[in-house]
Coordinates of C-alpha atoms in Angstrom, one line a residue:
S1 CA 87.3 -66.9 -15.3
T2 CA 89.3 -65.3 -12.4
Q3 CA 91.4 -63.4 -14.7
S4 CA 90.5 -60.8 -17.4
T5 CA 92.3 -58.6 -19.7
W6 CA 92.1 -55.8 -17.1
G7 CA 92.5 -57.9 -13.9
S8 CA 95.2 -60.0 -12.1
S9 CA 95.1 -63.6 -11.0
C10 CA 93.7 -64.0 -7.4
P11 CA 96.8 -64.1 -5.1
A12 CA 97.7 -67.0 -2.8
G13 CA 96.1 -66.7 0.6
N14 CA 93.0 -65.3 -0.9
Y15 CA 90.0 -66.2 -3.0
C16 CA 88.2 -64.1 -5.5
P17 CA 84.5 -64.8 -6.2
V18 CA 83.3 -63.9 -9.7
G19 CA 83.0 -60.2 -10.1
S20 CA 85.4 -59.4 -7.3
S21 CA 87.2 -56.1 -7.5
T22 CA 89.6 -57.1 -4.7
P23 CA 90.8 -60.4 -3.3
T24 CA 89.1 -61.7 -0.1
P25 CA 91.5 -63.1 2.5
C26 CA 91.1 -66.7 3.4
P27 CA 89.7 -66.7 7.0
A28 CA 91.6 -67.5 10.2
G29 CA 92.4 -71.2 10.5
T30 CA 92.7 -71.7 6.8
F31 CA 95.3 -71.2 4.1
N32 CA 95.6 -71.2 0.3
P33 CA 99.0 -71.9 -1.2
S34 CA 97.8 -71.4 -4.8
T35 CA 96.8 -68.4 -6.9
G36 CA 93.6 -68.2 -8.8
G37 CA 91.2 -69.3 -6.1
W38 CA 87.6 -68.2 -6.3
D39 CA 85.7 -70.3 -3.7
V40 CA 86.3 -70.0 0.0
N41 CA 85.3 -73.7 0.7
L42 CA 87.1 -75.0 -2.4
H43 CA 90.3 -73.1 -2.3
C44 CA 90.8 -72.0 1.4
Q45 CA 92.0 -75.2 3.0
L46 CA 91.6 -76.0 6.7
C47 CA 94.9 -75.5 8.5
T48 CA 96.8 -78.8 8.5
A49 CA 96.3 -81.0 11.6
G50 CA 99.1 -80.4 14.1
R51 CA 99.6 -76.9 12.7
Y52 CA 97.9 -73.5 13.2
C53 CA 97.2 -70.7 10.7
S54 CA 97.2 -67.4 12.6
G55 CA 95.2 -64.4 11.3
V56 CA 93.7 -64.2 7.8
G57 CA 95.1 -64.4 4.3
N58 CA 97.5 -67.2 4.9
S59 CA 99.3 -68.8 1.9
Q60 CA 100.9 -71.4 4.2
V61 CA 100.6 -72.7 7.7
T62 CA 102.0 -70.4 10.4
G63 CA 103.7 -73.1 12.5
A64 CA 103.4 -76.2 14.7
C65 CA 100.9 -76.6 17.5
F66 CA 102.5 -75.6 20.8
P67 CA 103.7 -78.4 23.1
G68 CA 101.0 -79.4 25.6
Y69 CA 98.2 -78.7 23.0
Y70 CA 96.9 -80.6 20.1
C71 CA 95.5 -79.0 16.9
P72 CA 92.8 -80.7 14.9
P73 CA 92.5 -79.3 11.3
G74 CA 91.5 -75.6 11.1
Q75 CA 93.2 -74.1 14.1
S76 CA 94.1 -70.4 14.2
D77 CA 96.0 -70.4 17.5
N78 CA 99.0 -72.5 18.5
R79 CA 97.5 -72.9 21.9
P80 CA 93.8 -73.6 21.2
A81 CA 91.9 -73.2 24.5
A82 CA 89.6 -76.1 23.6
Y83 CA 92.4 -78.5 22.9
G84 CA 94.7 -78.5 25.9
C85 CA 96.2 -82.0 26.2
P86 CA 94.0 -84.0 28.6
V87 CA 94.9 -85.9 31.8
G88 CA 96.4 -89.3 30.9
Y89 CA 97.8 -88.1 27.6
Y90 CA 100.8 -86.2 26.2
C91 CA 101.2 -83.7 23.3
P92 CA 104.6 -82.9 21.9
S93 CA 105.0 -80.0 19.5
G94 CA 102.9 -80.4 16.3
T95 CA 100.4 -82.9 17.8
A96 CA 97.2 -83.4 15.8
L97 CA 95.6 -85.7 18.4
P98 CA 96.7 -86.5 22.0
F99 CA 98.9 -89.5 22.5
I100 CA 97.9 -91.8 25.4
C101 CA 100.6 -92.5 27.9
P102 CA 102.0 -96.0 27.3
P103 CA 102.0 -98.6 30.1
G104 CA 104.6 -97.8 32.7
M105 CA 104.0 -94.1 32.2
Y106 CA 101.2 -91.7 33.3
Q107 CA 100.2 -88.0 33.3
D108 CA 98.0 -86.6 36.0
N109 CA 98.1 -83.0 34.7
M110 CA 96.6 -81.3 31.7
V111 CA 98.5 -79.5 29.0
Q112 CA 101.7 -81.6 29.2
L113 CA 104.1 -82.4 26.4
K114 CA 105.4 -85.7 27.9
C115 CA 104.4 -88.5 30.4
K116 CA 105.8 -89.2 33.8
V117 CA 107.5 -92.4 34.7
C118 CA 105.2 -94.6 36.9
P119 CA 106.6 -94.2 40.5
A120 CA 108.0 -97.1 42.5
G121 CA 105.3 -98.8 44.5
F122 CA 102.7 -98.4 41.8
Y123 CA 102.0 -99.8 38.3
C124 CA 100.5 -97.9 35.4
D125 CA 98.6 -99.8 32.8
Q126 CA 95.8 -98.5 30.4
H127 CA 92.3 -98.9 31.8
S128 CA 89.0 -97.2 31.6
V129 CA 88.5 -94.3 33.9
M130 CA 85.3 -92.2 34.4
V131 CA 85.9 -88.4 34.2
N132 CA 83.0 -86.0 34.2
N133 CA 80.6 -88.7 33.2
S134 CA 82.8 -89.6 30.3
V135 CA 84.9 -92.8 29.9
F136 CA 88.5 -92.4 29.1
N137 CA 91.1 -95.1 28.6
F138 CA 94.4 -94.1 30.0
S139 CA 97.1 -94.9 32.6
E140 CA 97.2 -93.8 36.2
P141 CA 99.3 -95.1 39.1
L142 CA 97.6 -97.9 41.1
P143 CA 99.1 -99.5 44.2
C144 CA 101.4 -102.5 43.6
P145 CA 99.4 -105.6 44.7
A146 CA 100.4 -108.0 47.5
G147 CA 102.8 -110.7 46.4
H148 CA 104.5 -108.3 43.9
F149 CA 106.9 -105.4 43.8
C150 CA 106.8 -102.4 41.4
P151 CA 110.0 -100.5 40.6
N152 CA 109.9 -97.3 38.6
G153 CA 108.1 -97.8 35.3
T154 CA 106.1 -100.9 36.1
R155 CA 103.6 -101.5 33.3
Y156 CA 101.1 -103.9 34.8
A157 CA 100.2 -105.3 38.2
T158 CA 101.8 -108.7 38.0
Q159 CA 104.9 -107.7 36.1
F160 CA 107.3 -108.3 39.0
P161 CA 106.2 -111.2 41.3
C162 CA 108.1 -111.7 44.6
P163 CA 110.2 -114.8 43.8
A164 CA 109.8 -118.3 45.2
G165 CA 111.3 -118.4 48.7
T166 CA 109.7 -115.1 49.6
F167 CA 106.2 -113.6 50.2
N168 CA 104.6 -110.3 50.8
N169 CA 101.1 -109.6 52.2
E170 CA 101.3 -105.8 51.9
T171 CA 100.7 -103.5 48.9
G172 CA 103.0 -100.8 47.5
L173 CA 106.3 -102.6 47.5
R174 CA 109.0 -100.8 45.5
S175 CA 111.8 -103.4 45.3
S176 CA 112.5 -107.1 45.4
K177 CA 114.4 -106.4 48.6
E178 CA 111.1 -105.7 50.3
C179 CA 109.8 -109.2 49.5
V180 CA 109.9 -111.0 52.9
P181 CA 112.1 -114.2 53.0
C182 CA 110.0 -117.2 53.8
L183 CA 109.5 -117.5 57.6
G184 CA 111.5 -120.0 59.6
G185 CA 109.7 -123.3 59.8
M186 CA 107.8 -122.5 56.6
Y187 CA 108.4 -122.8 52.8
C188 CA 107.4 -120.6 49.9
A189 CA 107.1 -122.8 46.8
T190 CA 106.0 -120.4 44.1
P191 CA 106.3 -116.8 43.1
R192 CA 103.7 -114.0 44.0
L193 CA 102.8 -115.5 47.4
T194 CA 101.0 -113.4 50.0
W195 CA 101.7 -115.9 52.7
P196 CA 104.0 -119.0 52.9
T197 CA 102.8 -122.2 51.2
G198 CA 102.9 -124.2 54.4
P199 CA 105.1 -125.7 57.2
C200 CA 108.4 -127.5 56.6
L201 CA 107.8 -131.3 56.8
A202 CA 108.7 -133.4 59.8
S203 CA 112.4 -134.6 59.7
Y204 CA 113.5 -131.4 58.1
Y205 CA 114.1 -127.8 59.2
C206 CA 113.6 -124.6 57.2
T207 CA 115.7 -121.7 58.4
S208 CA 114.6 -118.8 56.2
G209 CA 113.8 -118.3 52.5
A210 CA 113.0 -122.0 51.9
M211 CA 111.4 -122.9 48.5
D212 CA 110.9 -126.6 49.4
S213 CA 109.2 -128.4 52.3
T214 CA 112.2 -130.7 52.4
P215 CA 115.3 -128.5 51.8
T216 CA 118.7 -130.0 51.6
D217 CA 120.9 -127.0 50.5
N218 CA 122.1 -126.3 54.0
V219 CA 121.4 -122.6 53.4
T220 CA 117.6 -122.5 53.7
G221 CA 117.4 -125.7 55.6
N222 CA 118.3 -129.4 55.6
I223 CA 117.4 -132.8 56.9
C224 CA 117.5 -133.0 60.7
P225 CA 121.1 -133.9 61.7
P226 CA 122.1 -136.6 64.3
G227 CA 121.8 -135.4 67.9
S228 CA 118.5 -133.6 67.2
Y229 CA 114.9 -134.0 66.2
C230 CA 112.7 -131.8 63.9
P231 CA 108.9 -131.9 64.2
G232 CA 106.9 -130.4 61.3
G233 CA 107.4 -126.6 61.1
S234 CA 110.8 -126.6 62.6
A235 CA 112.9 -123.4 62.0
S236 CA 116.0 -125.1 63.4
P237 CA 116.9 -128.6 64.9
I238 CA 115.9 -129.2 68.5
M239 CA 118.8 -130.8 70.3
C240 CA 118.3 -134.0 72.1
P241 CA 118.3 -133.2 75.9
P242 CA 120.9 -134.4 78.4
G243 CA 120.6 -138.1 79.2
T244 CA 119.8 -138.9 75.6
F245 CA 121.5 -139.2 72.2
S246 CA 120.6 -139.8 68.6
S247 CA 122.9 -141.2 65.9
R248 CA 120.3 -141.1 63.1
R249 CA 119.4 -138.4 60.6
G250 CA 115.8 -137.3 60.1
A251 CA 114.5 -137.8 63.6
Y252 CA 111.3 -135.9 64.2
R253 CA 110.1 -136.7 67.8
L254 CA 111.7 -136.4 71.2
E255 CA 111.1 -140.1 71.5
D256 CA 113.6 -140.6 68.7
C257 CA 116.3 -139.4 71.1
E258 CA 117.5 -142.7 72.7
A259 CA 118.0 -143.0 76.5
C260 CA 121.7 -143.0 77.3
T261 CA 123.1 -146.6 77.3
A262 CA 123.2 -148.2 80.7
G263 CA 126.8 -147.9 82.1
L264 CA 127.5 -144.8 80.1
Y265 CA 126.5 -141.1 80.6
C266 CA 125.3 -138.4 78.2
D267 CA 126.1 -135.0 79.8
G268 CA 125.1 -132.3 77.3
F269 CA 122.7 -131.3 74.5
G270 CA 122.7 -132.7 71.0
L271 CA 124.9 -135.7 71.5
T272 CA 125.2 -138.3 68.7
Q273 CA 126.6 -141.0 71.0
P274 CA 127.2 -141.4 74.8
L275 CA 129.8 -139.1 76.1
D276 CA 131.8 -141.7 78.2
H277 CA 131.7 -144.7 80.5
C278 CA 130.4 -144.2 84.0
P279 CA 133.5 -143.4 86.2
E280 CA 134.8 -145.6 89.1
G281 CA 132.8 -145.3 92.3
F282 CA 129.6 -144.3 90.5
Y283 CA 126.8 -146.2 88.7
C284 CA 124.8 -145.1 85.7
P285 CA 121.4 -146.6 84.9
A286 CA 120.0 -146.0 81.4
G287 CA 119.3 -142.3 80.7
T288 CA 122.0 -140.9 82.9
A289 CA 122.9 -137.4 82.1
A290 CA 125.8 -136.9 84.5
P291 CA 127.4 -139.4 87.0
K292 CA 125.8 -138.5 90.3
L293 CA 124.8 -141.8 91.8
I294 CA 127.5 -142.8 94.3
C295 CA 128.3 -146.5 94.7
P296 CA 126.6 -147.4 98.0
F297 CA 127.8 -149.1 101.2
G298 CA 128.3 -152.9 100.7
Y299 CA 128.9 -152.6 96.9
H300 CA 131.7 -151.7 94.5
C301 CA 131.6 -149.9 91.1
P302 CA 134.7 -150.6 89.0
G303 CA 133.6 -148.3 86.1
G304 CA 131.1 -148.5 83.3
D305 CA 128.4 -150.0 85.6
A306 CA 124.7 -149.7 85.2
L307 CA 124.0 -150.8 88.8
P308 CA 126.2 -151.3 91.9
V309 CA 128.1 -154.6 91.8
N310 CA 127.9 -157.1 94.7
C311 CA 131.2 -158.0 96.4
P312 CA 131.7 -161.8 95.9
S313 CA 132.1 -164.2 98.8
G314 CA 135.5 -163.6 100.4
Y315 CA 135.2 -159.8 99.9
Y316 CA 133.2 -157.0 101.4
Q317 CA 132.9 -153.2 101.3
D318 CA 132.1 -151.0 104.3
E319 CA 132.6 -147.6 102.5
V320 CA 130.8 -145.7 99.7
N321 CA 132.1 -144.5 96.3
R322 CA 134.5 -147.4 96.0
A323 CA 135.7 -149.0 92.8
A324 CA 136.9 -152.3 94.4
C325 CA 135.9 -154.6 97.3
K326 CA 138.1 -155.2 100.4
V327 CA 139.4 -158.7 101.1
C328 CA 137.6 -160.3 104.0
P329 CA 140.0 -160.0 107.0
S330 CA 141.5 -163.0 108.8
G331 CA 139.3 -164.3 111.7
Y332 CA 136.2 -163.6 109.7
Y333 CA 134.3 -164.9 106.7
C334 CA 132.3 -163.1 104.1
D335 CA 129.5 -165.2 102.6
M336 CA 127.1 -163.7 100.0
D337 CA 124.6 -166.4 101.0
E338 CA 124.5 -164.9 104.4
R339 CA 123.4 -161.3 103.6
C340 CA 122.9 -158.6 106.1
S341 CA 119.3 -158.3 107.3
G342 CA 117.2 -156.3 104.9
S343 CA 119.9 -155.8 102.3
N344 CA 121.6 -157.5 99.4
F345 CA 125.2 -157.5 100.6
T346 CA 127.3 -159.1 103.3
Q347 CA 129.8 -158.0 105.9
P348 CA 132.5 -159.9 107.8
R349 CA 131.2 -162.4 110.3
A350 CA 133.3 -164.0 113.2
C351 CA 134.8 -167.3 112.3
P352 CA 132.8 -170.0 114.2
S353 CA 134.3 -172.4 116.8
G354 CA 136.1 -175.5 115.4
H355 CA 137.2 -173.5 112.3
Y356 CA 139.8 -170.9 111.3
C357 CA 139.4 -168.1 108.7
P358 CA 142.5 -166.8 106.9
N359 CA 142.1 -163.6 104.7
G360 CA 139.5 -164.0 102.0
T361 CA 137.5 -166.8 103.6
E362 CA 134.2 -167.2 101.7
F363 CA 132.0 -169.2 104.1
A364 CA 132.0 -170.3 107.7
T365 CA 133.0 -173.9 107.4
Q366 CA 135.5 -173.4 104.6
Y367 CA 138.5 -174.2 106.9
P368 CA 137.8 -176.7 109.7
C369 CA 140.4 -177.3 112.4
P370 CA 142.5 -180.4 111.3
A371 CA 141.7 -183.8 112.7
G372 CA 143.1 -184.2 116.2
T373 CA 142.6 -180.5 117.0
Y374 CA 139.8 -178.3 118.1
Y375 CA 138.9 -174.7 119.1
N376 CA 135.9 -173.7 121.0
G377 CA 136.3 -170.0 120.6
S378 CA 135.7 -167.8 117.5
K379 CA 137.7 -165.6 115.1
L380 CA 140.5 -168.1 114.7
E381 CA 142.9 -166.9 111.9
R382 CA 145.3 -169.8 111.3
S383 CA 145.2 -173.5 111.5
A384 CA 148.2 -173.4 113.9
Q385 CA 145.9 -171.8 116.4
C386 CA 143.7 -175.0 116.6
I387 CA 144.4 -176.8 119.9
P388 CA 145.6 -180.4 119.8
C389 CA 143.3 -182.9 121.5
T390 CA 144.8 -184.5 124.8
L391 CA 144.1 -187.9 126.4
R392 CA 142.6 -188.0 130.0

C-alpha cells in the first residue's frame, strides 16, 4: 500500500515506490494526473502527442507543441530539436506528426507552420523525392508542361490544358492568355496541343484560333469567298488577279479564277464578275485586265468587242481608235472582197471607167453607166456624168 497510518497518499506528478520516504517526481516528458502512484512506468505517462511536459513532477501537460515543430509522445520541450517540421510538410500549433502539404501547395523550408501556394507557372502534386538517401512523398513546384498553363495553386500537371483553338510549345505558362492562338492557315482541334493539328483544308481559310480545318464562323475562318481562291493552309483568301474573276465559293486554285470574258474587261483584284464592257475604240480579247488595245487602222470597234470589226463593203476606216466606219466617198468604191495587200481590210478604190460610184458604193461594177451612155475616165460620182453616145 502507498498509504499508511503515518504516511500520505503519493501526490499527483510523482510516484512513490514501496518504502519511499518522499515522493519521486515524474521525469521530464511525462506527467501523472493522479495521486497514489507507485511505479514510474505505470503511473508516469508519456506526455500526450502534440503536447510537451516541461521539467519534472508534472501533474498535467505544460502546453501545445510550438508551431513549426511536431511533438511525438514524451516531449519535454515545446520546440524539440529533433522534430522540426521537415521540408514538404507543415506543423501548426499542437502537431503530433507533420502534415504533408496538399496538392497545389508546397513548403521548401523547414520548421514551418503552414504551406505556400504553388506559384504560377508551376504545379505541385505529391510525388516521391529522394532526400539524404531517404525517400519522402511530398509536393514541390515543377514547371508547367507544354500545352498547359498553371495559375497559382495548380495541383497537377494537366489540370489546366490550353483550350482547343490554341497551342503552346513552351513550359512555365502562368495564364490561359499565354496559350498561343492557332496560327493562320492552321487549325488546333483539341486541348493541350504543343503544335497545331494541321493545315486548313483547301477551299477554306483559317485566320487565327481555328478549331476546325473547315471553319465557317467568319471569325476564325470561312469558306473561300467569290473573287478569290484558297489553297490548303491559307491564312486568308488570295484574290483573283486582274484579268480574271470568280463567281464561285470554295475555289482553291489560281486556275479556278476564270479569264475575263471576251469583249469585257476585269480591271482589279478579287472581282466576282467582269467590271464592264470594252469601251468604244478598243477591243478586249479574253483575259483583258484594262482596255489598252486600240482599234487599228482599217477597222472599227463599236464597244464590247473581243476583236476589231471589219468595215462592211461600202464603208472604210483610215484612222485608229474609232467606234464606227466611214461611208465610202463618191467616186470610189469599198469592196471587202478586194482587200488591201497583206491585210484584212479595204480602202476606197477609184470608180472604174463605164461606171459611176455614189457615196457608199460596195463594189466596182455596182452602178454601170446607163445604156446609151459611156465614160472612159475614172472616179465618176453620178450617173448624170456619163456621156451620151453620138452617131458619126
